[in-house]
Amino acid sequence: MHQIISKKLGRWVRILAVSILFLTVFVLILFGVSYLFMPKNNLAEFGMEDVTANGILGERDNSIDVLVIGDSEAYSAISPMEIWQKQGITSYVCATSGQKLSASDTFLKQAFKRQKPKVVILETDAIYRDIPANDAILTRIQNLFSVFRYHNRWKTLRSDELFTSVEYTWTDDHKGFVYNGAINGTDNTEYMIPTDSAAPIKALNQQYVKAMAAYCKANGATFLLVSTPSTVNWNYERHNGVAQLADSCGVTYIDLNLAPNKVDIDWSTDTRDKGDHLNYNGAVKVSAWLGEYLKEHFDLSDHREDSDYSKWNEALTRYQKAVTPAAT
């Protein structure tokens, strides 16, 4: 009996050992292939996705003081160059169209690999965007093994890229802001109707926000929730829902749709799509408010006269030329 048990045990030990060896080799292969497929520069021609948001990868290490994450509401409403021009504060908008919180979390952690922002802003529209369970899982896998994110790169992968080291060189003159000077107004100005009701936030979304808040705290950054003006995407119910979430996270919530922080948006001239997103005119107003808030509430340096930031002044000149047609 003892011999039979020993044989069976030995068999299972061998099976386990072979399985562990197989998994180890498989994981090592995945890491290796992921490196091969990883974009070696942050330009579209190298296979990089979301190039504008990933422009932060080309910024000098530890040079960004304020990080903004979120969806198109963020990149339409917040212009880092406007803030730089008036306050000399460095900021970057890592926002993408339809961004889910799973992606926001990825951009947050990616930024902290090279930067040490003192303030992180999450634009709140993404908090009400559904995250399918499989999407959250897939994002984690893609973050661990980039081959699953860039698997289509085999079509354009050049032989000289295979063993090239990663070097991100491109920077965005607009620092993640997406300029749009179109004007398409709305007369829906009474969209914030007072109520005690709160729009419910999905449990998974709450978990992501709480996790990001905790991550920022652990890394010495202040986490803010900010609702930019939108007559289409925002209302009092959502305000109340986010306010409750902010309280549970112990973070500050700023709603630019409501007093005392309401930005004076002219909805006949400051939106490009009937109140859904702000245009350049609206972004100037939001950025002016935000720049003053950051200057007043945080110990953020004015880098405009710092020679290490001379490229920001050069970028500002190009930015001003790009937005001149929309200047009012």
Coordinates of C-alpha atoms in Angstrom, one line a residue:
M1 CA 0.0 0.0 0.0
H2 CA 2.8 2.4 0.9
Q3 CA 4.6 1.7 -2.4
I4 CA 1.3 2.4 -4.3
I5 CA 0.8 5.7 -2.5
S6 CA 4.4 6.7 -3.1
K7 CA 4.2 5.9 -6.8
K8 CA 1.0 7.9 -7.2
L9 CA 2.5 10.8 -5.2
G10 CA 5.6 10.7 -7.3
R11 CA 3.5 10.8 -10.5
W12 CA 1.6 13.8 -9.3
V13 CA 4.8 15.6 -8.3
R14 CA 6.3 15.0 -11.8
I15 CA 3.1 16.2 -13.4
L16 CA 3.1 19.3 -11.2
A17 CA 6.8 20.0 -12.0
V18 CA 6.3 19.6 -15.7
S19 CA 3.2 21.9 -15.5
I20 CA 5.1 24.6 -13.6
L21 CA 8.0 24.3 -16.1
F22 CA 5.6 24.6 -19.0
L23 CA 3.9 27.7 -17.6
T24 CA 7.2 29.3 -16.7
V25 CA 8.5 28.9 -20.3
F26 CA 5.1 30.0 -21.7
V27 CA 5.2 33.2 -19.6
L28 CA 8.8 33.9 -20.6
I29 CA 7.9 33.5 -24.2
L30 CA 4.9 35.9 -23.8
F31 CA 7.2 38.5 -22.2
G32 CA 9.7 38.1 -25.0
V33 CA 7.2 38.4 -27.8
S34 CA 5.5 41.3 -26.0
Y35 CA 8.8 43.2 -26.1
L36 CA 9.2 42.5 -29.8
F37 CA 5.8 43.7 -30.6
M38 CA 5.9 46.7 -28.2
P39 CA 6.1 50.1 -30.1
K40 CA 9.7 51.3 -29.7
N41 CA 8.6 54.9 -30.1
N42 CA 5.4 56.8 -29.2
L43 CA 4.4 57.6 -32.8
A44 CA 1.6 56.0 -34.9
E45 CA 4.2 54.8 -37.5
F46 CA 5.7 52.6 -34.8
G47 CA 2.3 51.1 -33.9
M48 CA 1.5 53.3 -30.9
E49 CA -2.1 53.6 -30.0
D50 CA -3.8 56.8 -28.7
V51 CA -0.8 58.9 -29.8
T52 CA -1.9 62.2 -28.4
A53 CA -2.6 60.8 -24.9
N54 CA 0.7 58.9 -25.1
G55 CA 2.6 62.0 -26.0
I56 CA 3.4 62.2 -22.2
L57 CA 5.8 59.3 -22.8
G58 CA 8.1 61.7 -24.7
E59 CA 8.1 64.3 -21.9
R60 CA 11.2 64.7 -19.8
D61 CA 11.1 62.5 -16.7
N62 CA 9.5 64.1 -13.6
S63 CA 8.5 67.3 -15.5
I64 CA 4.7 67.0 -15.3
D65 CA 3.1 68.4 -12.1
V66 CA -0.6 67.8 -13.0
L67 CA -2.0 64.8 -14.8
V68 CA -5.5 64.7 -16.2
I69 CA -7.2 61.5 -17.2
G70 CA -10.7 60.9 -18.7
D71 CA -12.6 60.8 -21.9
S72 CA -13.3 63.4 -24.6
E73 CA -14.8 65.8 -22.1
A74 CA -11.3 66.1 -20.6
Y75 CA -9.4 66.7 -23.8
S76 CA -12.0 69.1 -25.1
A77 CA -12.2 71.3 -21.9
I78 CA -8.7 71.4 -20.4
S79 CA -5.8 73.0 -22.3
P80 CA -2.4 72.6 -20.5
M81 CA -0.9 75.3 -22.7
E82 CA -3.4 77.8 -21.5
I83 CA -2.4 76.9 -17.9
W84 CA 1.3 77.1 -18.8
Q85 CA 0.9 80.5 -20.4
K86 CA -0.7 82.0 -17.3
Q87 CA 0.6 80.1 -14.3
G88 CA 3.7 78.2 -15.7
I89 CA 2.3 74.9 -14.3
T90 CA 3.1 71.8 -16.3
S91 CA 0.1 69.5 -17.0
Y92 CA -0.8 66.8 -19.4
V93 CA -4.1 65.4 -20.5
C94 CA -4.1 61.6 -21.0
A95 CA -7.6 61.4 -22.3
T96 CA -9.1 59.3 -25.1
S97 CA -12.5 59.2 -26.7
G98 CA -14.9 56.9 -24.8
Q99 CA -12.3 56.2 -22.2
K100 CA -13.4 53.6 -19.6
L101 CA -12.0 53.7 -16.1
S102 CA -10.0 50.6 -16.8
A103 CA -8.1 52.6 -19.4
S104 CA -7.9 55.6 -17.0
D105 CA -6.2 53.4 -14.5
T106 CA -3.8 52.2 -17.1
F107 CA -2.8 55.8 -18.1
L108 CA -2.5 56.7 -14.5
K109 CA 0.0 54.0 -13.7
Q110 CA 1.8 54.4 -17.0
A111 CA 2.4 58.1 -16.2
F112 CA 3.8 57.4 -12.8
K113 CA 6.5 55.2 -14.3
R114 CA 8.2 58.4 -15.6
Q115 CA 6.5 61.2 -13.8
K116 CA 5.7 62.3 -10.3
P117 CA 2.6 64.5 -10.6
K118 CA 1.5 66.3 -7.5
V119 CA -2.1 66.5 -8.6
V120 CA -4.2 63.9 -10.6
I121 CA -7.5 65.0 -12.0
L122 CA -10.1 62.5 -13.2
E123 CA -12.8 64.0 -15.4
T124 CA -16.0 62.4 -14.1
D125 CA -17.9 61.6 -17.3
A126 CA -16.0 58.3 -17.5
I127 CA -17.4 57.3 -14.0
Y128 CA -20.8 56.6 -15.6
R129 CA -19.4 54.6 -18.5
D130 CA -20.1 50.9 -18.2
I131 CA -17.1 48.6 -18.0
P132 CA -17.8 45.0 -19.1
A133 CA -16.2 42.5 -16.8
N134 CA -14.3 40.9 -19.7
D135 CA -13.0 44.4 -20.6
A136 CA -11.5 44.9 -17.2
I137 CA -9.8 41.5 -17.3
L138 CA -8.5 42.0 -20.9
T139 CA -7.0 45.4 -19.9
R140 CA -5.1 43.7 -17.1
I141 CA -3.8 41.0 -19.4
Q142 CA -2.8 43.6 -22.0
N143 CA -1.0 45.7 -19.4
L144 CA 1.0 42.6 -18.4
F145 CA 1.6 41.2 -21.9
S146 CA 1.5 43.9 -24.5
V147 CA 1.5 41.4 -27.3
F148 CA -2.3 41.1 -26.7
R149 CA -2.7 44.8 -27.3
Y150 CA -0.4 45.1 -30.3
H151 CA -0.9 41.7 -31.8
N152 CA -1.8 43.3 -35.2
R153 CA 1.7 44.9 -35.4
W154 CA 3.0 41.8 -37.2
K155 CA 1.6 43.3 -40.4
T156 CA 3.8 46.4 -40.2
L157 CA 6.7 45.3 -37.9
R158 CA 10.0 46.1 -39.5
S159 CA 13.1 43.8 -38.9
D160 CA 15.1 46.8 -37.6
E161 CA 12.5 47.2 -34.8
L162 CA 12.7 43.7 -33.4
F163 CA 15.6 44.2 -31.0
T164 CA 15.6 48.0 -30.8
S165 CA 15.5 49.5 -27.4
V166 CA 12.4 51.6 -26.4
E167 CA 12.9 55.3 -26.8
Y168 CA 10.0 57.7 -26.7
T169 CA 10.8 60.9 -28.5
W170 CA 7.6 62.6 -29.6
T171 CA 5.9 65.3 -27.6
D172 CA 2.6 67.0 -28.3
D173 CA 2.6 70.8 -28.5
H174 CA -1.0 70.8 -27.1
K175 CA 0.0 68.4 -24.2
G176 CA -3.0 66.1 -24.8
F177 CA -5.6 68.9 -25.5
V178 CA -7.6 68.4 -28.7
Y179 CA -8.3 71.7 -30.4
N180 CA -11.6 72.3 -32.0
G181 CA -12.8 75.8 -33.0
A182 CA -16.2 74.9 -34.3
I183 CA -19.2 76.6 -32.9
N184 CA -22.6 74.8 -32.7
G185 CA -24.5 76.3 -29.8
T186 CA -27.4 75.1 -27.7
D187 CA -30.3 76.8 -25.8
N188 CA -30.4 74.0 -23.2
T189 CA -29.0 76.1 -20.4
E190 CA -31.2 74.8 -17.5
Y191 CA -29.7 71.3 -17.4
M192 CA -28.7 71.4 -13.7
I193 CA -32.1 71.1 -12.1
P194 CA -31.8 70.6 -8.3
T195 CA -32.8 67.3 -6.9
D196 CA -31.9 65.0 -3.9
S197 CA -31.7 62.0 -6.2
A198 CA -28.4 60.5 -7.0
A199 CA -27.5 58.6 -10.2
P200 CA -26.2 55.2 -9.2
I201 CA -22.6 54.3 -10.0
K202 CA -21.7 50.7 -10.9
A203 CA -19.8 48.8 -8.2
L204 CA -16.9 48.1 -10.5
N205 CA -16.6 51.8 -11.5
Q206 CA -16.6 52.7 -7.8
Q207 CA -13.8 50.2 -7.2
Y208 CA -11.7 51.7 -9.9
V209 CA -12.1 55.2 -8.6
K210 CA -11.3 54.2 -5.0
A211 CA -8.3 52.2 -6.3
M212 CA -7.0 55.2 -8.2
A213 CA -7.5 57.5 -5.3
A214 CA -5.6 55.1 -3.0
Y215 CA -2.8 54.8 -5.7
C216 CA -2.4 58.5 -5.9
K217 CA -2.3 58.8 -2.1
A218 CA 0.4 56.1 -1.9
N219 CA 2.4 57.9 -4.4
G220 CA 2.2 61.4 -2.9
A221 CA -0.3 62.9 -5.3
T222 CA -3.6 64.6 -4.6
F223 CA -6.5 63.0 -6.4
L224 CA -9.4 65.3 -7.6
L225 CA -12.7 64.6 -9.3
V226 CA -13.7 67.3 -11.7
S227 CA -16.9 67.6 -13.8
T228 CA -16.3 69.9 -16.8
P229 CA -19.3 71.8 -18.3
S230 CA -21.6 69.7 -20.5
T231 CA -25.3 70.1 -21.0
V232 CA -25.6 66.7 -22.6
N233 CA -23.6 64.5 -20.2
W234 CA -24.1 66.2 -16.9
N235 CA -27.0 66.8 -14.5
Y236 CA -27.8 67.1 -10.8
E237 CA -28.4 63.4 -10.3
R238 CA -24.9 62.6 -11.6
H239 CA -23.4 65.5 -9.5
N240 CA -25.0 63.9 -6.4
G241 CA -23.7 60.5 -7.3
V242 CA -20.2 61.6 -7.7
A243 CA -20.3 63.8 -4.6
Q244 CA -21.3 60.7 -2.6
L245 CA -18.4 58.7 -4.1
A246 CA -16.0 61.5 -3.4
D247 CA -17.0 61.5 0.2
S248 CA -16.5 57.8 0.5
C249 CA -13.1 58.1 -1.1
G250 CA -12.1 61.2 1.0
V251 CA -11.3 63.2 -2.1
T252 CA -12.2 66.7 -3.3
Y253 CA -15.0 67.0 -5.9
I254 CA -15.2 70.1 -8.1
D255 CA -18.3 70.5 -10.3
L256 CA -17.8 73.3 -12.9
N257 CA -21.5 73.1 -13.8
L258 CA -22.6 74.5 -10.4
A259 CA -21.8 77.4 -8.1
P260 CA -19.6 78.1 -6.3
N261 CA -17.3 76.7 -9.0
K262 CA -19.5 77.2 -12.0
V263 CA -17.5 78.4 -15.1
D264 CA -19.3 81.1 -17.0
I265 CA -19.9 79.2 -20.2
D266 CA -21.8 80.9 -23.0
W267 CA -23.6 77.9 -24.5
S268 CA -24.3 79.8 -27.8
T269 CA -20.6 80.2 -28.5
D270 CA -18.6 77.9 -26.3
T271 CA -19.6 74.4 -27.5
R272 CA -18.8 72.6 -30.8
D273 CA -21.7 70.1 -30.7
K274 CA -24.8 71.6 -28.9
G275 CA -23.5 71.2 -25.4
D276 CA -21.9 67.8 -25.6
H277 CA -18.3 69.1 -25.6
L278 CA -16.7 72.5 -25.2
N279 CA -14.9 74.1 -28.1
Y280 CA -11.7 76.1 -27.8
N281 CA -13.6 79.2 -26.4
G282 CA -15.0 77.0 -23.6
A283 CA -11.6 75.3 -23.0
V284 CA -10.0 78.7 -22.5
K285 CA -12.5 79.5 -19.7
V286 CA -12.2 76.2 -18.0
S287 CA -8.4 76.2 -18.2
A288 CA -8.3 79.7 -16.8
W289 CA -10.4 78.7 -13.8
L290 CA -8.4 75.5 -13.3
G291 CA -5.1 77.2 -13.5
E292 CA -6.1 79.7 -10.8
Y293 CA -7.4 76.9 -8.6
L294 CA -4.2 74.9 -8.9
K295 CA -2.1 77.9 -8.2
E296 CA -4.1 78.8 -5.1
H297 CA -4.5 75.3 -3.6
F298 CA -1.2 73.6 -4.4
D299 CA 2.5 74.3 -4.1
L300 CA 3.2 74.1 -7.8
S301 CA 6.2 75.8 -9.3
D302 CA 6.1 78.4 -12.1
H303 CA 8.5 77.0 -14.6
R304 CA 8.2 79.6 -17.3
E305 CA 11.7 81.1 -16.5
D306 CA 13.3 77.8 -15.9
S307 CA 15.7 76.8 -18.7
D308 CA 14.9 73.2 -18.2
Y309 CA 11.4 73.9 -19.5
S310 CA 12.4 76.0 -22.5
K311 CA 10.7 73.5 -24.8
W312 CA 7.4 74.3 -23.2
N313 CA 7.8 78.0 -24.2
E314 CA 8.7 76.8 -27.8
A315 CA 5.6 74.6 -27.8
L316 CA 3.5 77.5 -26.6
T317 CA 4.5 79.6 -29.6
R318 CA 3.4 76.8 -31.9
Y319 CA 0.2 76.2 -29.9
Q320 CA -0.8 79.8 -30.2
K321 CA -0.4 79.8 -33.9
A322 CA -2.5 76.7 -34.1
V323 CA -5.4 78.1 -32.1
T324 CA -5.3 81.7 -33.4
P325 CA -8.3 81.2 -35.8
A326 CA -10.5 80.4 -32.8
A327 CA -9.2 83.2 -30.5
T328 CA -11.9 85.5 -29.3

